[in-house]
Short mmCIF file of C-alpha atoms in Angstrom, two decimals:
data_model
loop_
_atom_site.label_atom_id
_atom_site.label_comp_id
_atom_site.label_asym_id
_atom_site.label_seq_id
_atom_site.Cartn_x
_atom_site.Cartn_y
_atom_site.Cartn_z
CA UNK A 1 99.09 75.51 127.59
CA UNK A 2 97.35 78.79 129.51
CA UNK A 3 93.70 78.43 128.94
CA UNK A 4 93.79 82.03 128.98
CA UNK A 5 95.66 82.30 125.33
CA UNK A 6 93.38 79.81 124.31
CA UNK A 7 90.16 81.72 125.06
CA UNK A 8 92.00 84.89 124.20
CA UNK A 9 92.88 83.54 120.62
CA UNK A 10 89.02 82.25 120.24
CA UNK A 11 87.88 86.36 121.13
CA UNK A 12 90.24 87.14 118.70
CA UNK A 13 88.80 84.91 115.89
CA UNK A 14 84.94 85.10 116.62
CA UNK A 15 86.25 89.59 116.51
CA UNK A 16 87.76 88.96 112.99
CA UNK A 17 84.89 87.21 111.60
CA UNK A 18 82.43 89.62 113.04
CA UNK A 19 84.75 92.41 111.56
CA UNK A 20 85.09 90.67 108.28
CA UNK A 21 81.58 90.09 107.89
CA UNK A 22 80.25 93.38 109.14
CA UNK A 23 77.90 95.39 106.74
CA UNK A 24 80.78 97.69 105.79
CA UNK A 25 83.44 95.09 105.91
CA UNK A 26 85.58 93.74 103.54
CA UNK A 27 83.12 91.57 102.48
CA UNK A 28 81.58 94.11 101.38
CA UNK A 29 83.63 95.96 98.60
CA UNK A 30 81.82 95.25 95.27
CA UNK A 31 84.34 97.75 93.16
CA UNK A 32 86.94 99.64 92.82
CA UNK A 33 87.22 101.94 90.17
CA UNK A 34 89.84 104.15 88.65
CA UNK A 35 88.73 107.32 87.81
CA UNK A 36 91.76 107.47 85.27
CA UNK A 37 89.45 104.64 83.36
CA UNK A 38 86.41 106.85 83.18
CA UNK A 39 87.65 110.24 81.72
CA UNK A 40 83.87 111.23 81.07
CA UNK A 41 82.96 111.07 85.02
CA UNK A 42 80.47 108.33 84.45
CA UNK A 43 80.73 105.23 86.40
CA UNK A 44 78.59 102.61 85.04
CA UNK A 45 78.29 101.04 88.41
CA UNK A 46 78.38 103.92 90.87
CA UNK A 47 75.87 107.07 90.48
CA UNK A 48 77.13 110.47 90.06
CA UNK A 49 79.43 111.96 88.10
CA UNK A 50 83.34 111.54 89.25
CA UNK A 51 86.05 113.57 88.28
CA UNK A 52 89.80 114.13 89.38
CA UNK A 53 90.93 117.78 90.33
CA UNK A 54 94.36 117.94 91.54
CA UNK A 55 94.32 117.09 95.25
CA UNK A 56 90.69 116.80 94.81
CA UNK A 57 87.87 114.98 93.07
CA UNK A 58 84.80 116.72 92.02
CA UNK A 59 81.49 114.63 93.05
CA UNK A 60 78.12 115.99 91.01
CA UNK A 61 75.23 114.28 91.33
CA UNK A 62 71.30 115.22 90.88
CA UNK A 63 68.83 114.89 93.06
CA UNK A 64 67.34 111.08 91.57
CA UNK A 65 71.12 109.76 91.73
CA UNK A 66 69.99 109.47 95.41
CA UNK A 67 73.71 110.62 96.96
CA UNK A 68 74.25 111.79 99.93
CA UNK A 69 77.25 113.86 101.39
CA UNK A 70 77.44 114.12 104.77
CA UNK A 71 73.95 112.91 105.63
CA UNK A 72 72.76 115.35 103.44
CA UNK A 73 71.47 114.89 99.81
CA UNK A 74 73.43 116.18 96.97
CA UNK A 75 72.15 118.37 93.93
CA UNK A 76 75.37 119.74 92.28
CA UNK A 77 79.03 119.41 93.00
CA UNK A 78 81.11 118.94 95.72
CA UNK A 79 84.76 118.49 96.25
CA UNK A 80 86.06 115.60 98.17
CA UNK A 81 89.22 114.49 99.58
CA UNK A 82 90.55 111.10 100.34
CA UNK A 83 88.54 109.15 103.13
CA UNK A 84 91.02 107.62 105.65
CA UNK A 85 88.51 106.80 108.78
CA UNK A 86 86.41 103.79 109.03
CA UNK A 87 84.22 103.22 106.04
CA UNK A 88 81.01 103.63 107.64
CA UNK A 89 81.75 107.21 108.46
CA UNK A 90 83.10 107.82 104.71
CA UNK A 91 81.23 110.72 103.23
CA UNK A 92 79.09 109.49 100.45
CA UNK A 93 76.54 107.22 100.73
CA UNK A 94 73.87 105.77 98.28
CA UNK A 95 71.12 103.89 99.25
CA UNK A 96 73.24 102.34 102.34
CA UNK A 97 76.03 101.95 99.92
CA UNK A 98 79.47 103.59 101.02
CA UNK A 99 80.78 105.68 98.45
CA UNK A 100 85.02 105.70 99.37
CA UNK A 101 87.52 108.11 97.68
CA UNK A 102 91.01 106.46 97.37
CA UNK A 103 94.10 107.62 96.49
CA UNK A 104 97.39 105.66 95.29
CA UNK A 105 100.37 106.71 93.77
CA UNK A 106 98.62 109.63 92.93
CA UNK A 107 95.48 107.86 91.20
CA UNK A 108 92.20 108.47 92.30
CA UNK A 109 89.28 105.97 92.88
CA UNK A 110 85.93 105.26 93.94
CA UNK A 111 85.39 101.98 95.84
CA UNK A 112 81.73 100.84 96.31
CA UNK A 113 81.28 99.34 99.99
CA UNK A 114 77.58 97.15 99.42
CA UNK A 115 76.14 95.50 102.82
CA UNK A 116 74.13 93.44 100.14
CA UNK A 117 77.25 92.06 98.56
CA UNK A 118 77.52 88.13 97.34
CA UNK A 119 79.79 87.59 99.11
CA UNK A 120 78.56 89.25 102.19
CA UNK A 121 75.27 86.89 102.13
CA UNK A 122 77.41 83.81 101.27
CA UNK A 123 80.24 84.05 104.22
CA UNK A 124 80.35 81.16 106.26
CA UNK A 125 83.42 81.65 108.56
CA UNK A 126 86.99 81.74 108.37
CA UNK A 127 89.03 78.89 108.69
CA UNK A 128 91.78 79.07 110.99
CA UNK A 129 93.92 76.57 112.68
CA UNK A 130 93.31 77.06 116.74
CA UNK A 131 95.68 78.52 119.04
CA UNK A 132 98.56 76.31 119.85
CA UNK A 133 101.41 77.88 122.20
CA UNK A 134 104.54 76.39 120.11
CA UNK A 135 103.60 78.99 117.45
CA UNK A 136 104.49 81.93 119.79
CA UNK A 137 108.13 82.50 119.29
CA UNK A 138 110.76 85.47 120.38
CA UNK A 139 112.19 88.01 117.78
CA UNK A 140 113.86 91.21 117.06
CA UNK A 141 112.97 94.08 114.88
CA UNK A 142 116.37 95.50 113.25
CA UNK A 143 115.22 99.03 111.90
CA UNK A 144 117.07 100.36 108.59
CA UNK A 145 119.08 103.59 108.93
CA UNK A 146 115.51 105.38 106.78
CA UNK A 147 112.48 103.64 105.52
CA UNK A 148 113.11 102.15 101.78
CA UNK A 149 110.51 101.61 99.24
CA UNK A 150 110.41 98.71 96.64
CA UNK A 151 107.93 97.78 93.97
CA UNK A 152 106.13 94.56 94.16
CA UNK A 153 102.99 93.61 92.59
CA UNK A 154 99.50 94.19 93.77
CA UNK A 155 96.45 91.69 93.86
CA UNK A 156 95.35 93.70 90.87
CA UNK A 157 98.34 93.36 88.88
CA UNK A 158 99.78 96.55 89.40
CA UNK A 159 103.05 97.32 90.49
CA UNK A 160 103.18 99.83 93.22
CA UNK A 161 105.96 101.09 96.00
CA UNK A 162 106.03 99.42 99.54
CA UNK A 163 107.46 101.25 101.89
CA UNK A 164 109.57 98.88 104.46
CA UNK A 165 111.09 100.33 107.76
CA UNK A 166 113.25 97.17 109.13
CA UNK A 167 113.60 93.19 109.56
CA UNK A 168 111.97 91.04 111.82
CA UNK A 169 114.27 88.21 112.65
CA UNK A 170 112.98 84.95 114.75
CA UNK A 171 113.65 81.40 115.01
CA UNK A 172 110.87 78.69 114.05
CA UNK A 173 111.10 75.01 113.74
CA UNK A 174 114.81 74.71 114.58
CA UNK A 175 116.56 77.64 111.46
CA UNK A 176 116.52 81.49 111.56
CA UNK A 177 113.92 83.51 109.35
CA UNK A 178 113.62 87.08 108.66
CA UNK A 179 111.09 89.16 107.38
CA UNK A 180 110.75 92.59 106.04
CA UNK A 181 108.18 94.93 108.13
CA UNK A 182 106.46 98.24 107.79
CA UNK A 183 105.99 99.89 111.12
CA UNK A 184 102.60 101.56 111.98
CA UNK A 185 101.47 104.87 113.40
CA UNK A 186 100.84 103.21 116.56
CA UNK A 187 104.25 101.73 116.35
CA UNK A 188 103.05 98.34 115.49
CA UNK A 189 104.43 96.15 113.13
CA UNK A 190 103.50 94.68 109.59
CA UNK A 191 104.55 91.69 107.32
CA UNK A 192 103.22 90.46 104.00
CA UNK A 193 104.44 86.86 104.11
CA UNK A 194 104.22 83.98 102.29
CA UNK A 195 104.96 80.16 103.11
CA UNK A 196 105.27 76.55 102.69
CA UNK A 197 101.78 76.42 102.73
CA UNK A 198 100.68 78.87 100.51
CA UNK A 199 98.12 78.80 97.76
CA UNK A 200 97.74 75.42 98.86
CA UNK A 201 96.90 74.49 102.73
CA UNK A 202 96.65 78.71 103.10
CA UNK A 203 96.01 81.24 101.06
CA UNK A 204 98.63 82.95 98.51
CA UNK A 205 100.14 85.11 101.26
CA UNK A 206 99.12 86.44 104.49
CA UNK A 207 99.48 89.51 106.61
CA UNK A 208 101.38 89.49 110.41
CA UNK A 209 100.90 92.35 113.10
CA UNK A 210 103.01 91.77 115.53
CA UNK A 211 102.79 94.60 118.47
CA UNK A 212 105.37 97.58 118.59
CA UNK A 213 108.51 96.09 119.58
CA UNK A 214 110.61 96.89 123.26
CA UNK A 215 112.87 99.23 123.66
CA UNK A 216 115.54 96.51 123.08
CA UNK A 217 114.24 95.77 120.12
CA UNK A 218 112.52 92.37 121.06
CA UNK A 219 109.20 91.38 120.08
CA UNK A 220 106.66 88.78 120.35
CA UNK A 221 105.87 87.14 116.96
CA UNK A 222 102.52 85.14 117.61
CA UNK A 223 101.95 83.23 114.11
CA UNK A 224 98.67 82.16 115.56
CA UNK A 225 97.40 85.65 114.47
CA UNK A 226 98.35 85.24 111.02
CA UNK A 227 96.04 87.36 108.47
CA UNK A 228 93.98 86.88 105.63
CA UNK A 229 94.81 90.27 103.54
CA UNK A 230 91.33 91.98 102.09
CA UNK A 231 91.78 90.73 99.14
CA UNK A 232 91.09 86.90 100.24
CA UNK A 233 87.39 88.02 100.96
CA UNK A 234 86.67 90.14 97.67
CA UNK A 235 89.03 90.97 94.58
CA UNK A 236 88.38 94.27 93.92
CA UNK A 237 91.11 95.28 97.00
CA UNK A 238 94.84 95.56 95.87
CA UNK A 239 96.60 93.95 98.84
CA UNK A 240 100.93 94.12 98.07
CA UNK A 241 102.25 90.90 97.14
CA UNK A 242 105.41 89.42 99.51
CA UNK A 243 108.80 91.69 99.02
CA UNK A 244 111.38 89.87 98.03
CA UNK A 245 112.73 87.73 101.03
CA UNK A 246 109.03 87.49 102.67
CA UNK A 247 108.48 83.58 101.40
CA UNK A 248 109.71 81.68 104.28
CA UNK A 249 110.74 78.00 103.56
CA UNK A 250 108.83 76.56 106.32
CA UNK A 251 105.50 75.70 106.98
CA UNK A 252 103.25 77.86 108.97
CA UNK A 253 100.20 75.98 109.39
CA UNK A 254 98.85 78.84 112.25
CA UNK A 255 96.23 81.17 111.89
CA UNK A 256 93.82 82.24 109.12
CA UNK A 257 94.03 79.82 106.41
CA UNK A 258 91.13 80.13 103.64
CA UNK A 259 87.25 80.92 103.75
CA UNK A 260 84.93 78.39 105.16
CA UNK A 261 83.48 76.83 101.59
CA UNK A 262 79.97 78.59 101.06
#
């Protein structure tokens, strides 16, 4: 086995779990609310007053809410779009708390991003089963003719549209699999998955990102980089359940498994 997978696996890790745990990580989300839930504007939780306006929300605050847009402070209204960069350069903040406008399916939201989060301060690690080579295993990515969408529920018990682009077809422990992907901006690749082991040895599902496939179509599927999704390390995200067809009948006892026990 190349000690050099090994050691690049381990930088991969020790990266997630400073990512996870970062003071704007995922650890960090202590809400997300639904602005269609709070018709008067007022978020118990969340200062300011929110409201949707067609493409737009409308963010009014006075001076002791303590809100800041763009570094600045905020005494009136503002309009806001949906944030889409990395949440510590969203554009409201609140003493250190990241204010995030999110849009789905049309709905708007506010998510609260809190470095002083629970479960920030109780995150011991990730546990994850370490690299082992006979996990790496060849593939194919079979694109469809044009991206379809199907409905599958989310960690919050929604249903909402996933858009799929193709299959990603590979062989592991001796029988053919196949899993539906999304492809990325950069080209990359993206399954929701479940398994044999999940929501028992591994949590209920797990994300894969394998990298943008060849020009042939081949592509490396390294199940050592399996993914907790978000919603693993808080439960106010809404991570898509597995599409139909994405709960292999095999074990994949690779990767991230569950949180370290606090």
């Amino acid at each position: 086995m190349s000690t050099d997978h090994r050691q690049d696996w381990q930088h991969w890790h020790e990266q997630r779990e400073a990512a996870v745990s970062s003071p704007y990580g995922p650890l960090s989300l202590t809400g997300t609310h639904w602005l269609s839930d709070f018709p008067e504007g007022r978020i118990p939780a969340v200062p300011g007053e929110w409201r949707e306006d067609g493409d737009e929300v409308l963010l009014s605050a006075r001076a002791e809410d303590g809100i800041t847009v763009d570094g600045k402070p905020l005494a009136g209204t503002v309009r806001l779009a949906a944030d889409h960069g990395p949440i510590h350069e969203s554009r409201v903040e609140s003493a250190g708390r990241r204010l995030v406008v999110l849009r789905r399916e049309g709905l708007w939201a506010v998510r609260d991003f809190d470095p002083g989060s629970e479960a920030r301060a109780a995150f011991r690690g990730i546990e994850a089963t370490p690299y082992d080579e006979r996990w790496v295993v060849p593939g194919v990515f079979r694109p469809y003719g044009e991206t379809r969408s199907v409905r599958v529920e989310n960690a919050d018990g929604v249903e909402r549209g996933l858009g799929l682009a193709g299959e990603l077809v590979f062989e592991l422990h001796g029988g053919e699999h196949t899993l539906q992907v999304a492809v990325e901006e950069d080209g990359s690749l993206w399954a929701v998955f479940a398994d044999a082991t999940s929501g028992r040895d591994s949590y209920r599902f797990r994300f894969l990102r394998p990298a943008a496939p060849a020009a042939d179509g081949s592509v490396t599927v390294d199940l050592n980089r399996a993914l907790l999704p978000p919603c693993a390390f808080a439960d106010h995200f809404i991570c898509p359940f597995p599409p139909p067809g994405n709960a292999l009948d095999t074990a994949v006892a690779a990767g991230e498994r569950l949180l370290l026990p606090s």
